[in-house]
XYZ file of C-alpha atoms in Angstrom:
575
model
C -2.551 -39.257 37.985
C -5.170 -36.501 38.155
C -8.802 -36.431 38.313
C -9.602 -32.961 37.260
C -7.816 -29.850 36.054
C -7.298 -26.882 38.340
C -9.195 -24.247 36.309
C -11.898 -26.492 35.661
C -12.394 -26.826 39.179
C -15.465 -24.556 40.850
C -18.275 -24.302 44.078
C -19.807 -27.096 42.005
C -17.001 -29.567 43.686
C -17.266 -28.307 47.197
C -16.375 -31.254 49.889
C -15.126 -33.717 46.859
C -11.782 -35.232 46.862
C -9.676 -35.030 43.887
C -6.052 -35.955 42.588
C -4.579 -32.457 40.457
C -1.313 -32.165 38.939
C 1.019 -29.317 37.606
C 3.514 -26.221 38.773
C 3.906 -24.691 42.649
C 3.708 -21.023 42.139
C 3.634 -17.836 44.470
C 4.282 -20.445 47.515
C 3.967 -18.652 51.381
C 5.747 -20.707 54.362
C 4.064 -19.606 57.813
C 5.416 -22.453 59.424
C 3.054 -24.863 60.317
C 1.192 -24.466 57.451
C 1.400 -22.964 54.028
C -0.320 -21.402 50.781
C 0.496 -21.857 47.036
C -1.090 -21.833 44.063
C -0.713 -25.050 41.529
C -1.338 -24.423 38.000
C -1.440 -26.293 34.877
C -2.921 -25.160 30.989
C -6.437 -24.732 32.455
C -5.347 -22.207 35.655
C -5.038 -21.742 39.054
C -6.191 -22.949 42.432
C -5.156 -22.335 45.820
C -4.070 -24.902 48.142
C -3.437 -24.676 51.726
C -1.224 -27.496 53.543
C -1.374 -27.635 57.113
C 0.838 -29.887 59.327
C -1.903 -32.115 60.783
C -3.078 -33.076 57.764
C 0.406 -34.242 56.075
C 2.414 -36.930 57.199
C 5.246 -35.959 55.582
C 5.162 -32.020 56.185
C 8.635 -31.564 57.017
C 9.507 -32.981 53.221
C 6.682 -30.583 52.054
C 7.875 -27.337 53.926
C 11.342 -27.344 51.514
C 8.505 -26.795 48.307
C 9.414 -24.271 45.744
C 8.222 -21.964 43.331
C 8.634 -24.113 40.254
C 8.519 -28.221 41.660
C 6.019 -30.383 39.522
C 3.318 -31.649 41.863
C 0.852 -34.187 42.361
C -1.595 -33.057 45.198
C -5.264 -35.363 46.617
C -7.208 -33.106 48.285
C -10.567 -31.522 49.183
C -12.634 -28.520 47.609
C -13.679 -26.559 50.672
C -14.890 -22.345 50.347
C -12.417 -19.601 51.044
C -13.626 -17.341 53.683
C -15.045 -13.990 52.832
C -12.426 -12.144 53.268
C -10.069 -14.389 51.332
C -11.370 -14.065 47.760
C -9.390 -13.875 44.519
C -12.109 -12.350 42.373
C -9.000 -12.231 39.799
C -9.034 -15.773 39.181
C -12.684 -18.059 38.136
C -12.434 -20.235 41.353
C -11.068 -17.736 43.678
C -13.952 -18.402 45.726
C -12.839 -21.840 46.813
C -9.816 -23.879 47.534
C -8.223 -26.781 48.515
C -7.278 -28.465 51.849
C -4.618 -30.818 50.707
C -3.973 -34.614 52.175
C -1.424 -35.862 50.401
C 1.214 -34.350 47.688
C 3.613 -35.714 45.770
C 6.630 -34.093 44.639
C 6.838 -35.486 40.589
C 9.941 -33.346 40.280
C 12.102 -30.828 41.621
C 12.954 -27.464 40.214
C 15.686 -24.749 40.558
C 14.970 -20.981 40.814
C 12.451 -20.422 38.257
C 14.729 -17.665 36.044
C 11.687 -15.591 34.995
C 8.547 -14.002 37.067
C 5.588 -15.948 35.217
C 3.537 -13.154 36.691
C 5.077 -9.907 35.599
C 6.913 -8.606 32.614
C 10.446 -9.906 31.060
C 12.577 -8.908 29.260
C 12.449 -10.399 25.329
C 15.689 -11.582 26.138
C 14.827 -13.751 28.940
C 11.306 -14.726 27.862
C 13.152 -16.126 24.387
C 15.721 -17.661 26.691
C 13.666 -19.552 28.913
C 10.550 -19.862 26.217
C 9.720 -23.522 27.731
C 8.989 -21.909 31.150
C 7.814 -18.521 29.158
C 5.007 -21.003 27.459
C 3.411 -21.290 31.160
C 2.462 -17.721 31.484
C -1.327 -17.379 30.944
C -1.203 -14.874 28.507
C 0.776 -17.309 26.227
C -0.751 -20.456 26.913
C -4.295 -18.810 25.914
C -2.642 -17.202 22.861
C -1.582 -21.087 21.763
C -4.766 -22.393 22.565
C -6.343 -20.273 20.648
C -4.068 -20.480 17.995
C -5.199 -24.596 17.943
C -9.011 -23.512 18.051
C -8.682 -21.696 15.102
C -6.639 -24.234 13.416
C -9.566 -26.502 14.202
C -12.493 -24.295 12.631
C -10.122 -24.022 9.256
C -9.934 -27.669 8.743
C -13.757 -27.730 9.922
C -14.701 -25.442 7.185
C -12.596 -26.353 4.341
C -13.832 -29.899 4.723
C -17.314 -28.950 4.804
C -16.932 -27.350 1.727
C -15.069 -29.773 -0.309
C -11.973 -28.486 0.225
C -8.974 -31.412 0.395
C -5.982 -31.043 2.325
C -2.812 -32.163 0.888
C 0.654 -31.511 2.208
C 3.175 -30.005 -0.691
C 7.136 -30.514 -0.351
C 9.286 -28.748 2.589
C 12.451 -29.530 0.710
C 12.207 -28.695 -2.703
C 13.779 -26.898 -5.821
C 14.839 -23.137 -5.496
C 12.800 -21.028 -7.766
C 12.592 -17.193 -7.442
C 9.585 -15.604 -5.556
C 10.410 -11.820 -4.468
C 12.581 -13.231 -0.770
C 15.970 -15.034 -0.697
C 15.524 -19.215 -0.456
C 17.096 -20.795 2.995
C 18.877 -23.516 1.157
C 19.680 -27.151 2.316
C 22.808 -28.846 0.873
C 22.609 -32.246 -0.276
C 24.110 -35.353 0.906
C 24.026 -37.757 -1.909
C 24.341 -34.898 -4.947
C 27.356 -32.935 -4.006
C 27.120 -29.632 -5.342
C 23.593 -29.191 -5.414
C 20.936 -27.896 -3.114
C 17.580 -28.365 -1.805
C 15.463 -24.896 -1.002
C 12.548 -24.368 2.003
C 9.329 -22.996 0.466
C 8.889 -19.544 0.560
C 5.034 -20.784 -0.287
C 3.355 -23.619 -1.992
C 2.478 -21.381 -4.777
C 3.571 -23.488 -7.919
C 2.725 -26.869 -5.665
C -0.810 -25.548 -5.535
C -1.162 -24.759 -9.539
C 0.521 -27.944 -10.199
C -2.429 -29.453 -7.619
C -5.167 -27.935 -9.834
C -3.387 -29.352 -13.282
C -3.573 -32.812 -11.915
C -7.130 -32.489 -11.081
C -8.125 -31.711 -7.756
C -10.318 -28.206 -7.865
C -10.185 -27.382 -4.565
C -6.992 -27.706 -2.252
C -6.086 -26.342 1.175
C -3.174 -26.584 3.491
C -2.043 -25.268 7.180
C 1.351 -24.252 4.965
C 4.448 -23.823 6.864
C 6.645 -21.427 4.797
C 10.051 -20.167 5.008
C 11.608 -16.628 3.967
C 14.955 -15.170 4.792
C 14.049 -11.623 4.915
C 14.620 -9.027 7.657
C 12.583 -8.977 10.501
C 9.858 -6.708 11.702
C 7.311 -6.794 14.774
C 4.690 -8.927 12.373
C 7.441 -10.977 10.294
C 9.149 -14.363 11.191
C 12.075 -15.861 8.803
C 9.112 -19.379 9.529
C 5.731 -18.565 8.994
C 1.883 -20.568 8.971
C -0.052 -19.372 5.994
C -3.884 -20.921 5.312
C -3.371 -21.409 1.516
C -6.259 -22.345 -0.472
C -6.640 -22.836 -4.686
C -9.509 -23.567 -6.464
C -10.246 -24.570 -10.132
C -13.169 -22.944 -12.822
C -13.622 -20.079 -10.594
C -12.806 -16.360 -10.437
C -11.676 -13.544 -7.598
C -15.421 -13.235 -7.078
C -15.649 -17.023 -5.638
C -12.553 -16.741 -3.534
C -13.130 -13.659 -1.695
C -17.041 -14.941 -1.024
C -15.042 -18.270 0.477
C -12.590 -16.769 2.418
C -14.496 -14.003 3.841
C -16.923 -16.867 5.487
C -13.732 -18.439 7.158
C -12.897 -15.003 8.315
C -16.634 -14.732 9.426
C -16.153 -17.630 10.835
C -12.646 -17.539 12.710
C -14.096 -13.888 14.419
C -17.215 -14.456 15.404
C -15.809 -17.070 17.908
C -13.190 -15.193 18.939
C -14.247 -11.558 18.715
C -18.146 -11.953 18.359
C -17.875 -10.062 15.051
C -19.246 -10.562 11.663
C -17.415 -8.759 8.902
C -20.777 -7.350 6.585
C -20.297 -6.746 2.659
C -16.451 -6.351 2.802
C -15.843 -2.852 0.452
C -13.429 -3.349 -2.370
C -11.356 -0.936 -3.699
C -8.593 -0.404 -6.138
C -4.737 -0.192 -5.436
C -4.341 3.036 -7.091
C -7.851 4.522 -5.336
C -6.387 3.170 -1.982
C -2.809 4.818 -2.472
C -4.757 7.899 -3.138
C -7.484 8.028 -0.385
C -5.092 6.062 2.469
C -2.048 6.601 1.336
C -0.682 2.710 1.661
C -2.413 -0.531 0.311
C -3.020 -1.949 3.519
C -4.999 0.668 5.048
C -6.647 0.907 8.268
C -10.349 2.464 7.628
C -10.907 2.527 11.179
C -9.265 5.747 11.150
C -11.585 8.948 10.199
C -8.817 11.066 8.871
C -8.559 10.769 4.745
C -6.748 12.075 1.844
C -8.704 14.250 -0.415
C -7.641 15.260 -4.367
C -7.894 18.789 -4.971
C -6.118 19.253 -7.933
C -8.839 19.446 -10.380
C -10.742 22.234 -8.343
C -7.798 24.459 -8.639
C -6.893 23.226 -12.184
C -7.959 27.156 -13.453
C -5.816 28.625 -10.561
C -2.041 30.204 -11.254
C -0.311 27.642 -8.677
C -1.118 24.824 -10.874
C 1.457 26.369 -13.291
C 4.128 25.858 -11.054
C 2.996 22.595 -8.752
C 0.951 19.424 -10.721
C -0.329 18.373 -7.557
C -2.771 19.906 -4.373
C -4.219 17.512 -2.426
C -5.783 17.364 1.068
C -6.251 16.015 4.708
C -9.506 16.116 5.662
C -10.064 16.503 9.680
C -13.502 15.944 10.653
C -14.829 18.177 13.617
C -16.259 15.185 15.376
C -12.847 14.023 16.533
C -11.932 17.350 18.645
C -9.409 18.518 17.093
C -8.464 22.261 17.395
C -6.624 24.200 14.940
C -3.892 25.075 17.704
C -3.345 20.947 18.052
C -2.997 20.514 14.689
C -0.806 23.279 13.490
C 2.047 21.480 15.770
C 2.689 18.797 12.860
C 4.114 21.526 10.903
C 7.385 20.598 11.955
C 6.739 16.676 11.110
C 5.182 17.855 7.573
C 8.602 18.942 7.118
C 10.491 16.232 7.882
C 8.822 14.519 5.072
C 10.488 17.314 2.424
C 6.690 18.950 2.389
C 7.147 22.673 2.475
C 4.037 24.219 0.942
C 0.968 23.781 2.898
C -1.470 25.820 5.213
C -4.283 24.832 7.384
C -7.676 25.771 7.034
C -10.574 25.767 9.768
C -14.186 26.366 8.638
C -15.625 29.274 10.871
C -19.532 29.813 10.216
C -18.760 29.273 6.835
C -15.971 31.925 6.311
C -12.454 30.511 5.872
C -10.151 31.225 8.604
C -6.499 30.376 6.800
C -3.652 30.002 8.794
C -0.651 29.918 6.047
C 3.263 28.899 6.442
C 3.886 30.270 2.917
C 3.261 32.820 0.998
C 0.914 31.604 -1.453
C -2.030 33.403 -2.496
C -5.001 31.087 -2.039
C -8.205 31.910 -4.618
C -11.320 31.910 -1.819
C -13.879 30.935 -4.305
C -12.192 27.810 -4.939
C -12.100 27.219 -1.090
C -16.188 27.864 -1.046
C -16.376 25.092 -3.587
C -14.244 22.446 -1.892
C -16.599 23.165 1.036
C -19.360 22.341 -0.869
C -18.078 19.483 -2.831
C -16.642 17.701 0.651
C -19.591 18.976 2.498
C -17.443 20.261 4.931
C -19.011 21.332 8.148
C -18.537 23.998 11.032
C -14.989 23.569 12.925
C -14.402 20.574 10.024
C -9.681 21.459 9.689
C -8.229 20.771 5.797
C -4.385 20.644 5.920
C -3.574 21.657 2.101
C -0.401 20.263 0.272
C 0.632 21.865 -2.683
C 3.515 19.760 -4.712
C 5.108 18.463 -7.388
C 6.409 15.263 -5.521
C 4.948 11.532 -7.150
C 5.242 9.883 -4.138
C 3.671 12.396 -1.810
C 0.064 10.108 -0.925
C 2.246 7.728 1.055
C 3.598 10.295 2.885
C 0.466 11.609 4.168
C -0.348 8.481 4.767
C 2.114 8.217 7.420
C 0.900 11.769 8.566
C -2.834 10.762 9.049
C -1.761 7.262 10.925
C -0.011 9.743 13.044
C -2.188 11.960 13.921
C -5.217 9.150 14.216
C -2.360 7.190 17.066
C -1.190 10.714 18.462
C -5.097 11.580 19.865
C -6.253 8.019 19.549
C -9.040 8.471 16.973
C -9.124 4.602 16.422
C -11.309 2.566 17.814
C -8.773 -0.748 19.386
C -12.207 -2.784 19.679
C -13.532 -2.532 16.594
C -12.605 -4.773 13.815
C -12.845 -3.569 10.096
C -11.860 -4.899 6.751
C -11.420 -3.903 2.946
C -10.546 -5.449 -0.460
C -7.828 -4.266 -1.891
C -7.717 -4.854 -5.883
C -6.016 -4.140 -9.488
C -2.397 -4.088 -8.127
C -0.086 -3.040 -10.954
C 1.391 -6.118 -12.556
C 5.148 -4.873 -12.357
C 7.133 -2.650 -10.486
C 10.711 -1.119 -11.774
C 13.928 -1.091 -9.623
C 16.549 1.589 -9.169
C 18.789 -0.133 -12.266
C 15.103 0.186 -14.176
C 14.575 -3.684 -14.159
C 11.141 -5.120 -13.819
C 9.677 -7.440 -10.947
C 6.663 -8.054 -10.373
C 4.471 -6.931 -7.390
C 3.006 -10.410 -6.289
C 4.716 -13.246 -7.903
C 5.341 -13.502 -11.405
C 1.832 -16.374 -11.543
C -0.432 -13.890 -11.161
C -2.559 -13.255 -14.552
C -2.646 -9.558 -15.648
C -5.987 -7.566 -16.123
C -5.539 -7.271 -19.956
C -5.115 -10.305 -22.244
C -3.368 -8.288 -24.501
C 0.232 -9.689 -25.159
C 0.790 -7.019 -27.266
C 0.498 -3.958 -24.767
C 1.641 -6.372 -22.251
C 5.120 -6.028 -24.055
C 4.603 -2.480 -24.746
C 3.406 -0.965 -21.927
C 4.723 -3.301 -19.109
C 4.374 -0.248 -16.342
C 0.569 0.269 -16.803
C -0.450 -2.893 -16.800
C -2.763 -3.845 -13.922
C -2.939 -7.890 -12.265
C -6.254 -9.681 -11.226
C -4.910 -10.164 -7.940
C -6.624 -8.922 -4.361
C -5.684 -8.267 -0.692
C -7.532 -8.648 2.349
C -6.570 -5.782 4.807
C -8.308 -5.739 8.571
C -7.211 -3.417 10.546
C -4.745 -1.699 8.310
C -2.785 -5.087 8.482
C -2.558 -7.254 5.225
C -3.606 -10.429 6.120
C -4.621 -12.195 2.926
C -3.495 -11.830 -0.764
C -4.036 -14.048 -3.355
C -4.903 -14.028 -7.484
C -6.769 -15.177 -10.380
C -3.605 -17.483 -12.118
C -2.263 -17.651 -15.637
C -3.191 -20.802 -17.095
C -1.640 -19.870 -20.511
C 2.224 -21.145 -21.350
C 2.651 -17.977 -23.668
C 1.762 -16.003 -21.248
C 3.799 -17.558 -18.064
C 6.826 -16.864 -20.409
C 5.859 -13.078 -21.710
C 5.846 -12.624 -17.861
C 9.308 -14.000 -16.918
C 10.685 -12.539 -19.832
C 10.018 -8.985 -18.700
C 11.162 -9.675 -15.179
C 14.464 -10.387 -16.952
C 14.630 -14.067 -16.960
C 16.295 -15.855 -20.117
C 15.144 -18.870 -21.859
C 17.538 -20.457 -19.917
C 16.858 -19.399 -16.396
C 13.011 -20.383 -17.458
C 13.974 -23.856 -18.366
C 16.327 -24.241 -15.531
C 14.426 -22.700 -12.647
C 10.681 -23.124 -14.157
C 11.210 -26.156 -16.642
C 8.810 -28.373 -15.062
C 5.905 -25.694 -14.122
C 6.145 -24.628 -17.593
C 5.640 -27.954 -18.962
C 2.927 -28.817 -16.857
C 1.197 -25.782 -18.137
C 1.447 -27.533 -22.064
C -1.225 -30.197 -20.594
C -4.861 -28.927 -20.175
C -4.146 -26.578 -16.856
C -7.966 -25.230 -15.812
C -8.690 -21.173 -15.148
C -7.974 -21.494 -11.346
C -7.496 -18.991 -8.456
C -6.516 -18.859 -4.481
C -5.249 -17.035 -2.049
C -2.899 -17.481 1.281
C -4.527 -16.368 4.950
C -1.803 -15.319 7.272
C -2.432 -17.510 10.367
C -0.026 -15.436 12.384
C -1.329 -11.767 11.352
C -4.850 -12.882 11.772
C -4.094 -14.443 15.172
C -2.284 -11.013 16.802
C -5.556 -8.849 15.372
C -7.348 -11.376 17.660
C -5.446 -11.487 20.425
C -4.802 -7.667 20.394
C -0.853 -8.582 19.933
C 1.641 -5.899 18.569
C 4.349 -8.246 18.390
C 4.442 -11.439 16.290
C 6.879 -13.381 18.872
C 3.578 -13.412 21.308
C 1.839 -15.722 18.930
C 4.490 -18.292 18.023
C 5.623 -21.104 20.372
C 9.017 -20.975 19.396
C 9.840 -17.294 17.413
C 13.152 -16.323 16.495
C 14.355 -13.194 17.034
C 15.002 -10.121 15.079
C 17.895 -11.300 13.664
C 16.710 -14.537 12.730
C 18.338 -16.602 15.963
C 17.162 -18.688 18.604
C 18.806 -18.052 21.814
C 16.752 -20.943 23.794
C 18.538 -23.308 21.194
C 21.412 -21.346 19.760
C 20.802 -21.753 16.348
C 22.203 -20.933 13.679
C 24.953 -22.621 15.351
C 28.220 -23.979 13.453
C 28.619 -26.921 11.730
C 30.105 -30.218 13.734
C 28.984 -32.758 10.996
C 32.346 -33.788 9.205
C 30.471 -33.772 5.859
C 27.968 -31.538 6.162
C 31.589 -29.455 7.598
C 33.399 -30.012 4.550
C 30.718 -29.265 2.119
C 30.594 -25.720 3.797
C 34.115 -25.097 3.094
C 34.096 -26.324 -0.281
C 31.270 -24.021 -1.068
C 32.672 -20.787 0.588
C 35.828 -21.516 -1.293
C-alpha cells in the first residue's frame, strides 16, 4: 500500500512518485486547494491537494484531522519562503494525485501537538501513542531491548522465560493474586520478580541466565513506580559482586553510548553507611556539589559535645555562587525538619565571619582546623548542625537536594553513576520485628551463624546498587547457597518452620542438592529508560501505564466481576 515512509522521505526523492500511508493532521481548506500534513511512526510531510489534480476533490475537501489515508504523489521543493526547518523534510513536499480515504475519523479528542491533561492522554492512550514524543520514547524503548538481548547473547548469557502465574511467597510488596478455577480455595500469585526462578535456574545448571522480566507489585504509586514493571534480570553461577558489576556496567556502557554518547569510566563504589553519611540517602545523585561533612570528632574536646553526640556539616563550595544572604533563607526549612541548632559560616580572607541563630559559643580554633582539614577556600559557606537526632543525615540530605534544585547546581546533561555497597542485612519495624532490606536470599557479609543470631542489627549483606543520577536503577547480590543459612535468615525475619515449609518448601529443598556460589542482579528497564529520555514521569515511558491509583481509565480496569464463577468465588472469599 505504500512505497516509502513519510519521515524517511527527503530532496533525495525530488520529482519521484510514491504511494504513503498514515494520519491527516493540522489540515487547511482554502477552497480549491488545501494543505495537511500526513504522518505515520517515521514523521511528517506536507501535502498540498489542488483541484486540477484530483478527480474526486469534492470527496477530498470533507478530509479531517484524524482520517487514515492512502495518498500517490510527487516530491517537488517548497518555496523559500515556505520552509519548516522544525521538521527533517520541511524543505520539500508533496503534490498529491490520488488519495484514498482507508478510514474515517471523528474529532480527534486530544491536540497531538500540545499538552493534555494526564487524564485525557490516559484516556485516549491509543491516539496519545501518535504524539512524537511518545512514539520516539517506544522506539527507543525497543532499541534498547534489542542491544540487551545483543549483548547477553554475545556473552553466553541464555534467555529463559520463568512463570507469570506462580506460588505466593513473601518478598517485601503485597502479591496480586489470581484465584483458581480447578482448585477452589486456592490461589495463583504474579511475580513480584523471578528471584527464586533464577536461583532455582543456576541449581539446575545453567550459569548464566537472563530475562526481559515482566514483574508485578501492588504497592503505592509514585512518579517512577508502576503496580507492572520490565526489569533486565540477570544470574550467574561461580562468580562474585566483582564479575557482575564488571558485566552490567558494559550493558550500561553499552545502552548510553547509543543513546546519550556517554561512557560511564571506573564506576566509584561506596558503602551504604559512607553514602547515608556523605549524601544523606542510598541512591544519591553525585552530580550535585553540595556534601555532608562529619565534624564531630574535631569538636570531640569542645563543651557542646557534652550535651549534643552529633555536629556535622554542609559544605557549600564558592564555585557555585552562592552568597551568605541566599543561603541564610533555608533557616526556616532547617526548621521544618525539627533542626534548631545551627549557624552559618562564610570564610572571609581566612577569618570566620559567623552568622549564629543560637546562642552557642563556637571554639574558633576548632573552626581554623576544619578549614584546614576541608581545605576550605575564600567565600567557601559551612551550614553547622549540632544534634542529638540518629536520623539527622537523611534530613540534610533532603536539604542539599534542595538547595542543588533551588539554584540549579546540577548539571541535567551530564550523566553520572556510583556503587552503592554493604547494605545492612536487616532492618527492625515499629513492633521491633526484623525484615530484611533486600530480600531475605541475599548472603550476609559475615559467615558467622553465631553473631548472625546474636547481633542480627549489625550485620552487613553482600549485596550492591547501581545509582545514576541519584535514581536506583540496579540492585542485585551475591546469594546464599547454604540451606542452614536460608533458614537462620527466615527465622529472624519471623517465619516458623511452618511458614518455611509452606511458603519456601521447594526452594529450600532444592538448596539440599549441590546449589553453586552464584550472584545477579535486576536492571530497571523503565528507570534507565526516563534517565535517557530526560522523563520525570514513569507513565511517559510505558505504552499502556496505569495510573496513580493503580487503574486504567482507557480500559476501566479493575472493573467488577461478570464471570458467574469467577463471581461466586469472590463472594465466597469475602465472606
Amino acid at each position: 500500500m505504500r512505497t516509502e515512509y513519510c519521515g524517511n522521505i527527503s530532496i533525495k526523492f525530488l520529482l519521484k512518485k510514491v504511494y504513503l500511508c498514515g494520519w491527516i493532521e493540522k489540515i487547511k481548506n482554502f477552497g480549491h486547494f488545501l494543505f495537511f500534513y500526513i504522518k505515520d511512526v517515521t514523521g511528517y510531510i506536507q501535502i498540498i491537494v489542488k483541484e486540477k489534480n484530483i478527480k474526486n476533490f469534492k470527496k477530498i475537501k470533507n478530509l479531517k484531522n484524524g482520517f487514515c489515508v492512502q495518498i500517490l504523489g510527487i516530491v517537488i521543493k517548497r518555496y523559500k519562503n515556505n520552509i519548516n526547518k522544525k521538521i527533517i523534510n520541511g524543505d520539500i513536499e508533496i503534490v498529491a494525485e490520488k488519495i484514498n480515504i482507508l478510514s474515517k475519523s471523528k474529532n480527534i479528542p486530544i491536540d497531538l501537538l500540545k499538552k493534555n491533561k494526564e487524564k485525557n492522554r490516559l484516556k485516549y492512550r491509543y491516539l496519545d501513542l501518535r504524539n512524537e514524543n511518545m512514539q520516539k520514547n517506544l522506539i527507543i524503548r525497543s532499541k534498547i531491548i534489542y542491544i540487551i538481548h545483543k549483548f547477553m547473547q554475545k556473552n553466553n548469557f541464555i534467555h529463559i522465560e520463568t512463570p507469570i502465574i506462580t506460588k505466593s511467597t513473601p518478598e517485601g510488596a503485597r502479591d496480586y493474586i489470581i484465584p483458581s478455577r480447578k482448585h477452589i480455595g486456592k490461589f495463583y500469585a504474579l511475580p513480584q520478580s523471578p528471584q527464586i526462578f533464577k536461583q532455582l535456574i543456576m541449581i539446575s545448571g545453567f550459569d548464566k541466565y537472563y530475562q526481559i522480566a515482566r514483574c508485578f507489585r501492588d504497592e503505592d504509586m509514585r512518579s517512577n513506580r508502576q503496580p507492572e514493571f520490565t526489569q533486565i534480570d540477570l544470574e550467574a553461577s561461580f562468580i562474585d559482586e566483582k564479575k557482575i558489576k564488571i558485566i552490567s556496567q558494559k550493558l550500561i556502557n553499552k545502552i548510553f553510548k547509543k543513546f546519550c554518547k556517554i561512557k560511564f569510566k571506573n564506576i566509584k563504589t561506596i558503602t551504604y553507611k559512607k553514602s547515608i553519611k556523605k549524601y544523606g540517602t542510598d541512591s544519591p545523585d553525585i552530580r550535585n556539589p553540595l556534601k555532608i561533612i562529619e565534624l564531630t570528632k574535631l569538636f570531640k574536646t569542645d563543651y557542646i559535645l557534652k550535651k549534643y553526640k552529633k555536629i556535622i556539616g554542609i559544605y557549600i563550595p564558592k564555585k557555585n555562587n552562592l552568597s551568605l544572604k541566599k543561603i541564610t533563607h533555608y533557616k526556616n526549612l532547617i526548621k521544618t525538619y525539627n533542626i534548631n541548632n545551627f549557624f552559618f559560616i562564610k570564610v572571609l580572607k581566612n577569618i570566620n565571619n559567623i552568622n549564629i541563630y543560637k546562642d552557642i559559643k563556637i571554639n574558633k580554633k576548632i573552626i581554623k582546623k576544619l578549614i584546614k582539614l576541608y581545605k576550605i577556600k575564600e567565600k567557601d559557606i559551612i551550614i553547622m548542625f549540632i544534634t542529638n537526632k540518629k536520623n539527622i543525615y537523611k534530613k540534610l540530605g533532603e536539604i542539599i537536594k534542595k538547595i542543588a534544585n533551588d539554584f540549579n547546581l546540577i548539571d541535567k546533561n551530564s550523566y553520572k553513576a556510583i556503587w552503592i555497597t554493604e547494605f545492612p542485612m536487616f532492618k527492625k519495624n515499629k513492633k521491633g520485628k526484623f525484615s530484611t532490606v533486600h530480600h531475605p536470599f541475599t548472603l550476609p557479609k559475615t559467615k558467622s551463624i553465631k553473631k548472625i543470631k546474636k547481633y542480627p542489627k549489625k550485620i552487613l549483606s553482600r549485596s550492591y546498587d547501581l545509582v545514576i543520577n541519584g535514581k536506583e536503577v540496579g540492585g542485585g547480590s551475591v546469594r546464599i547457597n547454604n540451606v542452614k543459612m536460608q533458614k537462620l535468615i527466615f527465622k529472624i525475619i519471623n517465619l516458623s518452620k511452618k511458614e518455611q515449609k509452606e511458603k519456601f518448601g521447594f526452594f529450600l529443598n532444592a538448596l539440599k542438592y549441590g546449589p553453586p556460589p552464584h550472584s545477579g542482579i535486576a536492571l530497571g528497564l523503565d528507570r534507565i529508560m526516563m534517565i535517557i529520555t530526560k522523563n520525570l514521569d514513569i507513565k511517559n515511558i510505558i505504552a499502556f501505564p496505569k495510573t496513580s491509583k493503580s487503574s486504567c481509565i482507557m480500559t476501566n480496569a479493575p472493573d467488577k466481576i461478570k464471570n458467574s464463577f469467577l463471581k461466586k468465588l469472590y463472594i465466597k472469599i469475602k465472606k
